[in-house]
Coordinates of C-alpha atoms in Angstrom, one line a residue:
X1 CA -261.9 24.7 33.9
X2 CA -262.2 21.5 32.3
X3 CA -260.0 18.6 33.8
X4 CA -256.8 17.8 31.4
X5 CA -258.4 14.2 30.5
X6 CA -261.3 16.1 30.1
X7 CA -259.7 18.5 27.4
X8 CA -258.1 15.4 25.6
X9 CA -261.4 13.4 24.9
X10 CA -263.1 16.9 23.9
X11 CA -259.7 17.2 21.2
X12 CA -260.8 13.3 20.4
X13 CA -264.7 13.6 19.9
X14 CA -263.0 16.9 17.4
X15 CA -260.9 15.2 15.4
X16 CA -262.9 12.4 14.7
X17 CA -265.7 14.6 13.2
X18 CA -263.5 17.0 11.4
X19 CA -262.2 14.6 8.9
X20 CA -261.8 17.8 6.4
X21 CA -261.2 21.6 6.6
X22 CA -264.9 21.7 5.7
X23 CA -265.8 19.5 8.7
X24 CA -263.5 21.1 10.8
X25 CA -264.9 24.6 10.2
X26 CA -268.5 23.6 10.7
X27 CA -267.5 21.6 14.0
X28 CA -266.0 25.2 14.8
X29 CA -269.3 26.8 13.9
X30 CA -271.1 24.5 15.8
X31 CA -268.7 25.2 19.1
X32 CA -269.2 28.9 18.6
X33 CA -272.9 29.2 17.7
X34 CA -273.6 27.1 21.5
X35 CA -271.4 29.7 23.1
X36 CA -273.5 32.4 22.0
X37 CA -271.5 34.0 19.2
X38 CA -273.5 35.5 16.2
X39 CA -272.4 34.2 12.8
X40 CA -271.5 36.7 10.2
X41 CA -271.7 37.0 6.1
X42 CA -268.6 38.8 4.9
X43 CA -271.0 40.5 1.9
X44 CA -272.8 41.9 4.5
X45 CA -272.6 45.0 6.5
X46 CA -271.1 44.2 9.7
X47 CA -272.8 46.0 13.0
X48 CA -270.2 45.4 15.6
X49 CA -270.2 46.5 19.1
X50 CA -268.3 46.2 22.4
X51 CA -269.1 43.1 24.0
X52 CA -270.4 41.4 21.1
X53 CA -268.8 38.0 19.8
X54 CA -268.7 37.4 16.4
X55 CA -267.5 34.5 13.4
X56 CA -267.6 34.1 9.9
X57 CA -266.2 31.4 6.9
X58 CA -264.2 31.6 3.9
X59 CA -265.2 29.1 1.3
X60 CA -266.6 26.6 4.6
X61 CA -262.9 26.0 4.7
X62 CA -261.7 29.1 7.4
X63 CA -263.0 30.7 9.7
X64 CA -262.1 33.4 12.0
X65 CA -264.1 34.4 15.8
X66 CA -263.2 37.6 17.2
X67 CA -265.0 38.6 21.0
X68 CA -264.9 42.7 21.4
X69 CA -263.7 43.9 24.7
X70 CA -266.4 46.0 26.3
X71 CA -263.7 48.5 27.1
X72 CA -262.4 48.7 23.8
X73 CA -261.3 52.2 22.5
X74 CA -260.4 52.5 18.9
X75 CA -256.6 51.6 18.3
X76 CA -256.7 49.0 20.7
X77 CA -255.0 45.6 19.5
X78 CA -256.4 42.5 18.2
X79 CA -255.1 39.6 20.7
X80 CA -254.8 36.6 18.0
X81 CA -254.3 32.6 18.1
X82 CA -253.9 31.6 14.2
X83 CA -254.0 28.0 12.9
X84 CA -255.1 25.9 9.6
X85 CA -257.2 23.5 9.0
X86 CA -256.0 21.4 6.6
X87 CA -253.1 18.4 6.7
X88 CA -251.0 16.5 4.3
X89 CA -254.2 13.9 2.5
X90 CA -254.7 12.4 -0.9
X91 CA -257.3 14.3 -2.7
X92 CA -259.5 12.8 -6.0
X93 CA -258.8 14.6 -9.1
X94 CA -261.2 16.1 -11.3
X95 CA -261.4 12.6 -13.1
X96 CA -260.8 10.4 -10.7
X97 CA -261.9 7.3 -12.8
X98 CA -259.3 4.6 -13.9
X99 CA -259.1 1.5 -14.4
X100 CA -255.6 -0.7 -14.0
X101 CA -255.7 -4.8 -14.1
X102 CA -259.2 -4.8 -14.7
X103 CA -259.7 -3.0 -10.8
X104 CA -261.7 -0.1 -10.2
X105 CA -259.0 2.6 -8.7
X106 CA -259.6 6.3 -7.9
X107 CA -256.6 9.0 -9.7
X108 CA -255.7 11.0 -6.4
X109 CA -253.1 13.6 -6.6
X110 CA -250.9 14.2 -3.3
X111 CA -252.0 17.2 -1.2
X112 CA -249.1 18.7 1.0
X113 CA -245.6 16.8 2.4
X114 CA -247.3 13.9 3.6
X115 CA -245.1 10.7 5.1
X116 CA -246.8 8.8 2.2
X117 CA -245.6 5.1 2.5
X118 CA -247.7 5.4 6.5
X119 CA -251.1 5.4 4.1
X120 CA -250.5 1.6 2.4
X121 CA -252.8 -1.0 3.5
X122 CA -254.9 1.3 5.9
X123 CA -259.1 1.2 5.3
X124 CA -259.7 4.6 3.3
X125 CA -262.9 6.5 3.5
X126 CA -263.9 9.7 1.5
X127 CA -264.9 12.9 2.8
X128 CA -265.6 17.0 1.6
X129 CA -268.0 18.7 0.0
X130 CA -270.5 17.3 -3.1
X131 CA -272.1 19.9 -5.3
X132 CA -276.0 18.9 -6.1
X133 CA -278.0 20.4 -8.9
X134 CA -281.7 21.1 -7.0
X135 CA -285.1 21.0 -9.2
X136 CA -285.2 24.4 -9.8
X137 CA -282.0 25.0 -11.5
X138 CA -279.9 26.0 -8.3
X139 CA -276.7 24.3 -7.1
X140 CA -276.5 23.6 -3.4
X141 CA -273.3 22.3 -1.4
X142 CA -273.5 18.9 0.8
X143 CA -270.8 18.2 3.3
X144 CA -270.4 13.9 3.2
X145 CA -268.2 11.4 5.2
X146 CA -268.3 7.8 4.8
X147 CA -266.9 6.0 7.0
X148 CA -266.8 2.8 5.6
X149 CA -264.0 1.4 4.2
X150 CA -264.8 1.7 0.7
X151 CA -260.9 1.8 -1.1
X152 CA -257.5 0.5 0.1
X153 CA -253.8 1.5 -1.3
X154 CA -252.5 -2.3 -1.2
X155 CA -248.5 -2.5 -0.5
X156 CA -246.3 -4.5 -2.6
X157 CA -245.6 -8.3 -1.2
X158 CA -242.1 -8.0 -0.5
X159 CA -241.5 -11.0 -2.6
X160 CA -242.0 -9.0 -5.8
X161 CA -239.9 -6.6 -5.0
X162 CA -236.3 -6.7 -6.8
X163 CA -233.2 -7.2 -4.7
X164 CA -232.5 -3.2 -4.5
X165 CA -235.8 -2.4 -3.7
X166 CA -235.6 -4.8 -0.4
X167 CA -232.2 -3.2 0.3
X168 CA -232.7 0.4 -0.7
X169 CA -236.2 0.6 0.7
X170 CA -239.2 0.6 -1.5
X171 CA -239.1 4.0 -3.2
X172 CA -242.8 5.3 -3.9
X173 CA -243.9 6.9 -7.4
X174 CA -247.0 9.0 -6.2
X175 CA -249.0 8.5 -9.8
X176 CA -248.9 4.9 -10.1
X177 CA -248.0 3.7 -6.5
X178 CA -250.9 5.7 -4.6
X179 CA -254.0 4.9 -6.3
X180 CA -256.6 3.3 -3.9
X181 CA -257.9 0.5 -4.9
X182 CA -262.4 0.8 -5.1
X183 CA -263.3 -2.2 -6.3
X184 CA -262.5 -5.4 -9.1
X185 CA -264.4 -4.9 -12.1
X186 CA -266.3 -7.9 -12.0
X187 CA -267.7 -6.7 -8.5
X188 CA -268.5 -3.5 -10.1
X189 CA -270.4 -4.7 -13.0
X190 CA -272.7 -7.5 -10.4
X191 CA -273.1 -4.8 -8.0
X192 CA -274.2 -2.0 -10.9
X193 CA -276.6 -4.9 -12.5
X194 CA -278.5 -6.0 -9.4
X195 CA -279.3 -2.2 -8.5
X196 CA -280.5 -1.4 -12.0
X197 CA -284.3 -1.6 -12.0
X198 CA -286.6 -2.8 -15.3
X199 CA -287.3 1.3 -15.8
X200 CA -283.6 2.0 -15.6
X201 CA -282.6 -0.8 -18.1
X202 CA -285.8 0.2 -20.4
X203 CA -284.5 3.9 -20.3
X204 CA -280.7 2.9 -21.0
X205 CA -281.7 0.4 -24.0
X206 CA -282.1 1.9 -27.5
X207 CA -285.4 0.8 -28.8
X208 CA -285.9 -2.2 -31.0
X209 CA -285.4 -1.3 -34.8
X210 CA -284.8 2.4 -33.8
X211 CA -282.8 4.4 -36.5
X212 CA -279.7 5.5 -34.7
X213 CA -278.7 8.1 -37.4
X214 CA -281.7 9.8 -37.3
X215 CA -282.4 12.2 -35.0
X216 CA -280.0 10.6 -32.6
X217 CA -279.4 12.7 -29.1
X218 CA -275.9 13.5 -28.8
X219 CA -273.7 11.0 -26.5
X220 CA -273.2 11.9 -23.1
X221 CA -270.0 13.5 -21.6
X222 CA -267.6 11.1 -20.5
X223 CA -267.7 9.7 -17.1
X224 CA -265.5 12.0 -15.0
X225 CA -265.9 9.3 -11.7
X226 CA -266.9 5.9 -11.5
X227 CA -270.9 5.3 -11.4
X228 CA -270.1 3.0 -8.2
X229 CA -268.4 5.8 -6.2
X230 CA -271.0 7.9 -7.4
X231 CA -274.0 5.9 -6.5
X232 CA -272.2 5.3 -2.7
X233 CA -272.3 9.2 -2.3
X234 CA -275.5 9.6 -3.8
X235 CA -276.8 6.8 -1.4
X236 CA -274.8 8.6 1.9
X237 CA -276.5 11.5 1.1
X238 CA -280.3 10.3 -0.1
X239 CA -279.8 11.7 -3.6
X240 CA -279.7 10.3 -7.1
X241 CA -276.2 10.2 -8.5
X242 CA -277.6 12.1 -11.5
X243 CA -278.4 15.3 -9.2
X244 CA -274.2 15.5 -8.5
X245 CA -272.9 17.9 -10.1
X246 CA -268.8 17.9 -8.5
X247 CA -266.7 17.5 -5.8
X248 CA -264.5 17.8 -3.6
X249 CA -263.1 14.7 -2.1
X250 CA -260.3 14.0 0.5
X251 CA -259.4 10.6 1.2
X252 CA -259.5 9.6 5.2
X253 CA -258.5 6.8 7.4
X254 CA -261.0 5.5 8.7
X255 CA -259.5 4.4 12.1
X256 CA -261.0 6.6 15.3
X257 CA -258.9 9.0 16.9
X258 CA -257.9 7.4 20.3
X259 CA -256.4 8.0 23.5
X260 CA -253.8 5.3 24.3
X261 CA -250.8 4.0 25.5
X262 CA -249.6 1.8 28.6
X263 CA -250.5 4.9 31.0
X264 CA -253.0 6.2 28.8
X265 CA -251.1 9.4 28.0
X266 CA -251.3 9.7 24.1
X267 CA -253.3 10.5 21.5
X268 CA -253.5 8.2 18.5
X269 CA -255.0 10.0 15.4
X270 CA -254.7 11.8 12.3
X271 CA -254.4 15.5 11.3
X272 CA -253.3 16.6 14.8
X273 CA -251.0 19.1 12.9
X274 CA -253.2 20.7 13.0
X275 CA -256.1 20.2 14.3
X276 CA -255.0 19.8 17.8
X277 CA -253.8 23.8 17.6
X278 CA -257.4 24.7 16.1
X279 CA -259.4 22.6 19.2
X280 CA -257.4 24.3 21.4
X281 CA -257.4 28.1 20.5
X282 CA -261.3 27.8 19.8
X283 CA -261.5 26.4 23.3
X284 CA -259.8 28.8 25.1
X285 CA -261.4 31.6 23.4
X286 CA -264.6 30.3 24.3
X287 CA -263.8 29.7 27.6
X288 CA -261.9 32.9 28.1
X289 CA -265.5 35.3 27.2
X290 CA -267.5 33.0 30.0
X291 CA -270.7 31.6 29.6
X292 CA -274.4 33.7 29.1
X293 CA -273.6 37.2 28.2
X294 CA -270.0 37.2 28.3
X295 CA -269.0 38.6 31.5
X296 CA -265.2 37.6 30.8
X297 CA -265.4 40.8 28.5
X298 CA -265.8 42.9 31.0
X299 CA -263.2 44.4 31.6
X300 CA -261.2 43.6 28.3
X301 CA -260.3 46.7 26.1
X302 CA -259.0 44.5 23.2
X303 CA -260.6 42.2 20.7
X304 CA -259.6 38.4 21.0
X305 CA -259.7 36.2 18.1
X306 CA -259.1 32.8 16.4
X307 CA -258.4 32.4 12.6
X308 CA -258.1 29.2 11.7
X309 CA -256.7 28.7 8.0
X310 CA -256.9 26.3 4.8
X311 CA -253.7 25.8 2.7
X312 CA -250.9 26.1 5.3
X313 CA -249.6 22.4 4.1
X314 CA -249.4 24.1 0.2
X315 CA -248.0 28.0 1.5
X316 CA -251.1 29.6 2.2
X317 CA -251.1 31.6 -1.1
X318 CA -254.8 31.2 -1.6
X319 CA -258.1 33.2 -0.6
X320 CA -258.6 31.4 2.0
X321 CA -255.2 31.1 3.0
X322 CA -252.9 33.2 5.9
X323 CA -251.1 34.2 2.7
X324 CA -254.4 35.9 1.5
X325 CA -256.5 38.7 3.0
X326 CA -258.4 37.4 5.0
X327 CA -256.9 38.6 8.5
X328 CA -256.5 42.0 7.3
X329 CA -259.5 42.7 6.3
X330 CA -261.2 41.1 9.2
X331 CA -258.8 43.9 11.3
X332 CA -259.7 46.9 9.2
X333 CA -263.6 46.4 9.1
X334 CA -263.7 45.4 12.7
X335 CA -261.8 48.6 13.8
X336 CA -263.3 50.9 11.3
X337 CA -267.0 49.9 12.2
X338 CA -265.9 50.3 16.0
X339 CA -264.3 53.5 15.8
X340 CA -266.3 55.0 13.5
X341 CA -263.7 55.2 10.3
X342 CA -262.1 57.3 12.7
X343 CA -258.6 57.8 10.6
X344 CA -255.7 55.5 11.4
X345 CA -257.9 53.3 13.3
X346 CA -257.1 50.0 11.4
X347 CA -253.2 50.9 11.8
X348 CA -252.8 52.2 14.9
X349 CA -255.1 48.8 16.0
X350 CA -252.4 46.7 13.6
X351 CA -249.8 48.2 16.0
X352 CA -250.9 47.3 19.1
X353 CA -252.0 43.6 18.3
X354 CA -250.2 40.3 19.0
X355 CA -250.5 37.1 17.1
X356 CA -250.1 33.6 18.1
X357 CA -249.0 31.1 15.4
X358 CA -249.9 27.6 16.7
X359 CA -248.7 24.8 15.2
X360 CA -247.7 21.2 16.4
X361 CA -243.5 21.1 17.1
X362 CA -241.5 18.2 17.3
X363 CA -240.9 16.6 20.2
X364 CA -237.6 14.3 20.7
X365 CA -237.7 11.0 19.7
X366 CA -236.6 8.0 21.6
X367 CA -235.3 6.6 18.5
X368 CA -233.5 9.7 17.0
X369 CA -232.7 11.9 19.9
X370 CA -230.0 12.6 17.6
X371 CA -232.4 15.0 15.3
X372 CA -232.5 18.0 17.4
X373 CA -230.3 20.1 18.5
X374 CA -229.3 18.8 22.7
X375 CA -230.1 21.9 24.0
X376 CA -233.6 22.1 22.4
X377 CA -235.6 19.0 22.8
X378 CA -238.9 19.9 23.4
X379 CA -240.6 16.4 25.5
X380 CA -244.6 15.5 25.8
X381 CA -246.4 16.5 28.9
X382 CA -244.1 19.1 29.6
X383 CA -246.1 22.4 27.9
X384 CA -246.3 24.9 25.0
X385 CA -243.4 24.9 22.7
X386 CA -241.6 28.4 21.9
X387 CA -240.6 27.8 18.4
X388 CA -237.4 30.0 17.4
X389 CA -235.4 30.3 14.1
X390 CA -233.2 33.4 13.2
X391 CA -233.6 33.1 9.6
X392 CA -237.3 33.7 9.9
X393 CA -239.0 30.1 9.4
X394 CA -240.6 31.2 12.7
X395 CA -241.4 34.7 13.5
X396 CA -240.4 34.6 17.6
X397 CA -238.3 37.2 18.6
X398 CA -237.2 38.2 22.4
X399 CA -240.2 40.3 22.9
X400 CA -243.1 38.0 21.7
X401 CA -241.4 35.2 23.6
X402 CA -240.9 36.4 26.9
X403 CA -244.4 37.9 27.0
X404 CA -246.1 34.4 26.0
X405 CA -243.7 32.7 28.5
X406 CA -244.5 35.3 31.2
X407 CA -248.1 35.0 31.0
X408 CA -248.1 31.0 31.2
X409 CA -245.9 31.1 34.1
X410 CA -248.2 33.2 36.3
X411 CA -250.3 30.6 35.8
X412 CA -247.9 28.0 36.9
X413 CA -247.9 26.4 33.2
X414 CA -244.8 25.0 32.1
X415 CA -242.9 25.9 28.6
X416 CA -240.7 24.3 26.5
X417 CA -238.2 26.2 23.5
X418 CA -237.3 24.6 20.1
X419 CA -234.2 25.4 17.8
X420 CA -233.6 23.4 14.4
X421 CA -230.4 22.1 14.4
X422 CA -227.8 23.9 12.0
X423 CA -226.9 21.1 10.0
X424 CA -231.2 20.4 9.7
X425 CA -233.5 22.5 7.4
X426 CA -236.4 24.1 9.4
X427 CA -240.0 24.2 8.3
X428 CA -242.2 26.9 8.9
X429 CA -245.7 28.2 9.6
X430 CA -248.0 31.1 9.7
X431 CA -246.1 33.0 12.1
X432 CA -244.1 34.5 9.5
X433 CA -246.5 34.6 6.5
X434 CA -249.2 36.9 9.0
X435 CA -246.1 39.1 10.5
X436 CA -245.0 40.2 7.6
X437 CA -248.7 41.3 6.3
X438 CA -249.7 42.6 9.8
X439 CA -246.4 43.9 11.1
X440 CA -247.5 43.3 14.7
X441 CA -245.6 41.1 17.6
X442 CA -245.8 37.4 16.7
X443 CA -244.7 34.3 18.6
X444 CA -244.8 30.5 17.1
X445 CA -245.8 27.3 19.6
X446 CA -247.2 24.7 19.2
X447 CA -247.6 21.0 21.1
X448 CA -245.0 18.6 21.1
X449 CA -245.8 15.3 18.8
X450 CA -244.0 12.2 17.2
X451 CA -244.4 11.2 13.6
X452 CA -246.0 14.6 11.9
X453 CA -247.4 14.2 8.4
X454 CA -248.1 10.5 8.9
X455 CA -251.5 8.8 8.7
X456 CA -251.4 8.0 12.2
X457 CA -249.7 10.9 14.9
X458 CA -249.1 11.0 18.6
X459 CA -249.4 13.8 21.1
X460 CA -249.7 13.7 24.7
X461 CA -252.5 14.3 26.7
X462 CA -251.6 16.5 29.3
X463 CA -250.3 19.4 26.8
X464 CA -253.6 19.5 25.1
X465 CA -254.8 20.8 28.3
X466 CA -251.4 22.8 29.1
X467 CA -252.1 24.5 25.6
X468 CA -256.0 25.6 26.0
X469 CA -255.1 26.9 29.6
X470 CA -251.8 28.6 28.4
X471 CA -254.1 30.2 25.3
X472 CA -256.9 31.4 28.0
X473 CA -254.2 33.4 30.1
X474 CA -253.0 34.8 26.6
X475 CA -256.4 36.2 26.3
X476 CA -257.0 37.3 29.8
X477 CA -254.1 39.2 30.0
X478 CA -251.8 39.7 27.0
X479 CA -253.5 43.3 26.4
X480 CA -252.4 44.6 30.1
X481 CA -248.8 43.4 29.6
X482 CA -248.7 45.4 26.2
X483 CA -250.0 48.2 27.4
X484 CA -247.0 48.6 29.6
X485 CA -244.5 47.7 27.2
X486 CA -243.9 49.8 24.2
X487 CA -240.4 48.6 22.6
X488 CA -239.6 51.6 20.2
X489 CA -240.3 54.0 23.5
X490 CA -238.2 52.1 25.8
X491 CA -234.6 54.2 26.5
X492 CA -231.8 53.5 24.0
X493 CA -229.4 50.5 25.0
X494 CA -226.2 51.5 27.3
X495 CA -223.1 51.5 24.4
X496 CA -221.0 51.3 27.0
X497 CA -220.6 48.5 29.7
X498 CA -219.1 48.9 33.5
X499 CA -215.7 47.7 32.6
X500 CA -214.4 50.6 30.8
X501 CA -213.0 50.3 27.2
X502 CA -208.8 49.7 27.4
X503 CA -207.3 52.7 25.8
X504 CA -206.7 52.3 22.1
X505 CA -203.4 54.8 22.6
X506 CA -204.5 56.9 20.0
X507 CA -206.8 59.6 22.1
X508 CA -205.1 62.3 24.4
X509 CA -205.5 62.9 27.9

């Protein structure tokens, strides 16, 4: 077991690769392809087996590991962590070329419910995927990441704004307030002229006392981004800008991911909701199969699994999203192909599975204690948080609870539980979103943090370590405690108490 300062770095060296979902999920890859597991293609026909360990992607943006029990009997459960990938970012339109004041500034649009005045005056980057054209027709994806600090979203000196603005607090219009700024034209235009070579300029200029009407080529499409963003990526990635054919672009802070504080006891970085969840569920699944041929399987008669999914920031209404298919059919082929379409398999499997939803929570803060309810103030380096909401924002019910808490505290890890105050709206997660679709026992956790949906976040580091242990005895022994608790055969509830009922006067003796 891996030392809790030792878990917190690991989360560090994470998020400061996995700047995107699409960096994320092939950091994941990466992780499970060292620990052995085989990597799967959904077209494909699947040949699972007990004992075998397993992963796959949806659009390089989700991915879901399962590890097969070598006990397993069809109708067995599926013993799952879920999380997402993505967080609250700016992402570059399909046109993201503009032009305001005579400065070169990229049209983003606003992805998710993102604290957006936290991304003024920090040093952007761009990352995500790039679509090439190749010589021989095909199209081939690129993942890229610059890490320079190429654009900047430049605040408003106070002096210029009007007397209610200073007063009211500056209020931001996300179309014309958020556009980072890439570069002043006339920097542009030196830089573009000094790379141009003679054959460039030759090929560009019409020849001398050429007849344009005749025979002329038809102009080219409008520029969709600017040639200076284009010719960065195309530089990144050792390409000519002409062989891009799209993309797919997130805008990143380029600050590391750190671990800080006077005591060293917090984690400084972006996207830990929720990206902190997704290190730690991978982590403890690996972890939780052992090392070589996976002798933690042994004597596991479940299946044990991580989904991690994109669009949980938008409602996960997508393909790739918990509001789509994907963990459904993962469950049905998985438990048809091991039990031989054996009828009822996939349902009676559905049945006896338990999902984690794990997502960051919100832990008190010093300056507005006053935010949660004061019996439900979840601290840093104090555990797991139970997340709880009776209108269904989170899907924890008495059951799921206790059996998460339960197996944690024979471990001697500590929990914490979270209410929403009633006078607060609550946000939600996956918990409910895969409960309903599945219909199987779900809990919602997560790790206490400060300052979600900012640029910047804080967690602590001792509950990234409390969280990958806690998720490793989930594993290692969630399926025993369910197979000895079966709610809807438990005896019916005693209607009537000790202290017998006073006599209405109506019923004779």
């Amino acid at each position: 077991m891996a030392s809790p300062g030792g878990d917190a770095e690991a989360l560090i060296d994470f998020l400061n690769v996995a700047w995107t979902p699409f960096h994320a999920v092939e950091e994941a890859s990466k992780m499970l392809l060292a620990a052995g597991f085989k990597h799967l293609q959904e077209k494909d026909k699947w040949d699972i087996v007990p004992g075998g360990r397993y992963f796959f992607t949806r659009n390089a943006t989700t991915i879901v590991a399962f590890a097969v029990g070598k006990k397993y009997v069809p109708g067995n459960g599926f013993y799952m962590i879920g999380a997402h990938t993505d967080s609250p970012c700016l992402k570059l339109k399909p046109v993201s070329k503009s032009t305001k004041s005579d400065c070169l500034m990229l049209n983003v649009e606003t992805y998710g419910g993102g604290l957006w005045n936290t991304w003024f005056d920090r040093e952007l980057g761009v990352a995500g995927r790039v679509l090439l054209r190749s010589p021989d027709g095909l199209v081939t994806q690129r993942l890229v990441k610059i890490t320079k600090p190429i654009a900047r979203i430049p605040m408003l000196a106070i002096h210029l704004q009007t007397a209610s603005e200073r007063s009211d607090g500056f209020k931001i219009n996300a179309q014309t307030h958020l556009a980072p700024l890439l570069a002043t034209n006339t920097k542009a235009k030196t830089k573009a002229a000094a790379s141009t070579t003679p054959a460039q300029a030759a090929a560009i200029a019409p020849a001398a006392g050429s007849d344009d009407s005749a025979g002329a080529a038809p102009p080219p499409p409008p520029e969709r981004h600017h040639p200076l963003l284009l010719s960065l990526l195309a530089e990144h990635m050792q390409c000519s800008p002409a062989d891009i054919l799209d993309l797919e672009l997130h805008m990143c802070d380029t600050q590391p991911s750190v671990i800080g504080g006077a005591c060293d006891e917090f984690i400084f970085s972006g996207r830990l909701d929720n990206l902190a969840m997704s290190f730690c569920a991978l982590t403890a699944l690996i972890r939780s199969c052992g090392s070589g041929a996976g002798e933690g399987l042994i004597d596991e008669g479940g299946i044990r699994a991580v989904a991690l999914f994109d669009h949980e920031e938008v409602g996960s209404g997508s393909a790739q999203g918990a509001g789509g298919p994907v963990m459904r059919d993962t469950i049905t082929r998985v438990a048809r192909a091991l039990s031989g379409s054996e009828e009822g398999a996939a349902e009676r499997c559905l049945r006896s599975s338990f999902l984690v939803s794990a997502d960051m929570a919100h832990a008190v803060h010093p300056n507005y204690a006053d935010k949660h309810d004061p019996h439900h103030g979840p601290v840093m380096h104090k555990g797991l948080v139970v997340k709880y909401n009776g209108n269904q924002r989170y899907a924890t019910n008495t059951i799921s609870a206790s059996v998460f808490r339960e197996l944690g505290s024979a471990k001697g890890i500590p929990c914490q539980e979270f209410a929403v105050r009633n006078d607060m709206p609550c946000g939600s997660t996956i918990g409910p979103i895969l409960a309903a679709s599945l219909g199987c026992l779900t809990v919602d956790v997560g790790i206490p943090q400060w300052s979600m949906h900012s640029v910047r976040e804080t967690c602590g580091t001792d509950d990234v370590s409390y969280a990958v242990r806690h998720f490793e005895a989930f594993f290692a022994g969630v399926g025993l405690m369910l197979a000895n608790l079966n709610v809807d055969a438990l005896p019916p509830p005693v209607l009537r108490g000790e202290i017998e009922d006073p006599s209405c006067h109506h019923c004779t003796s």
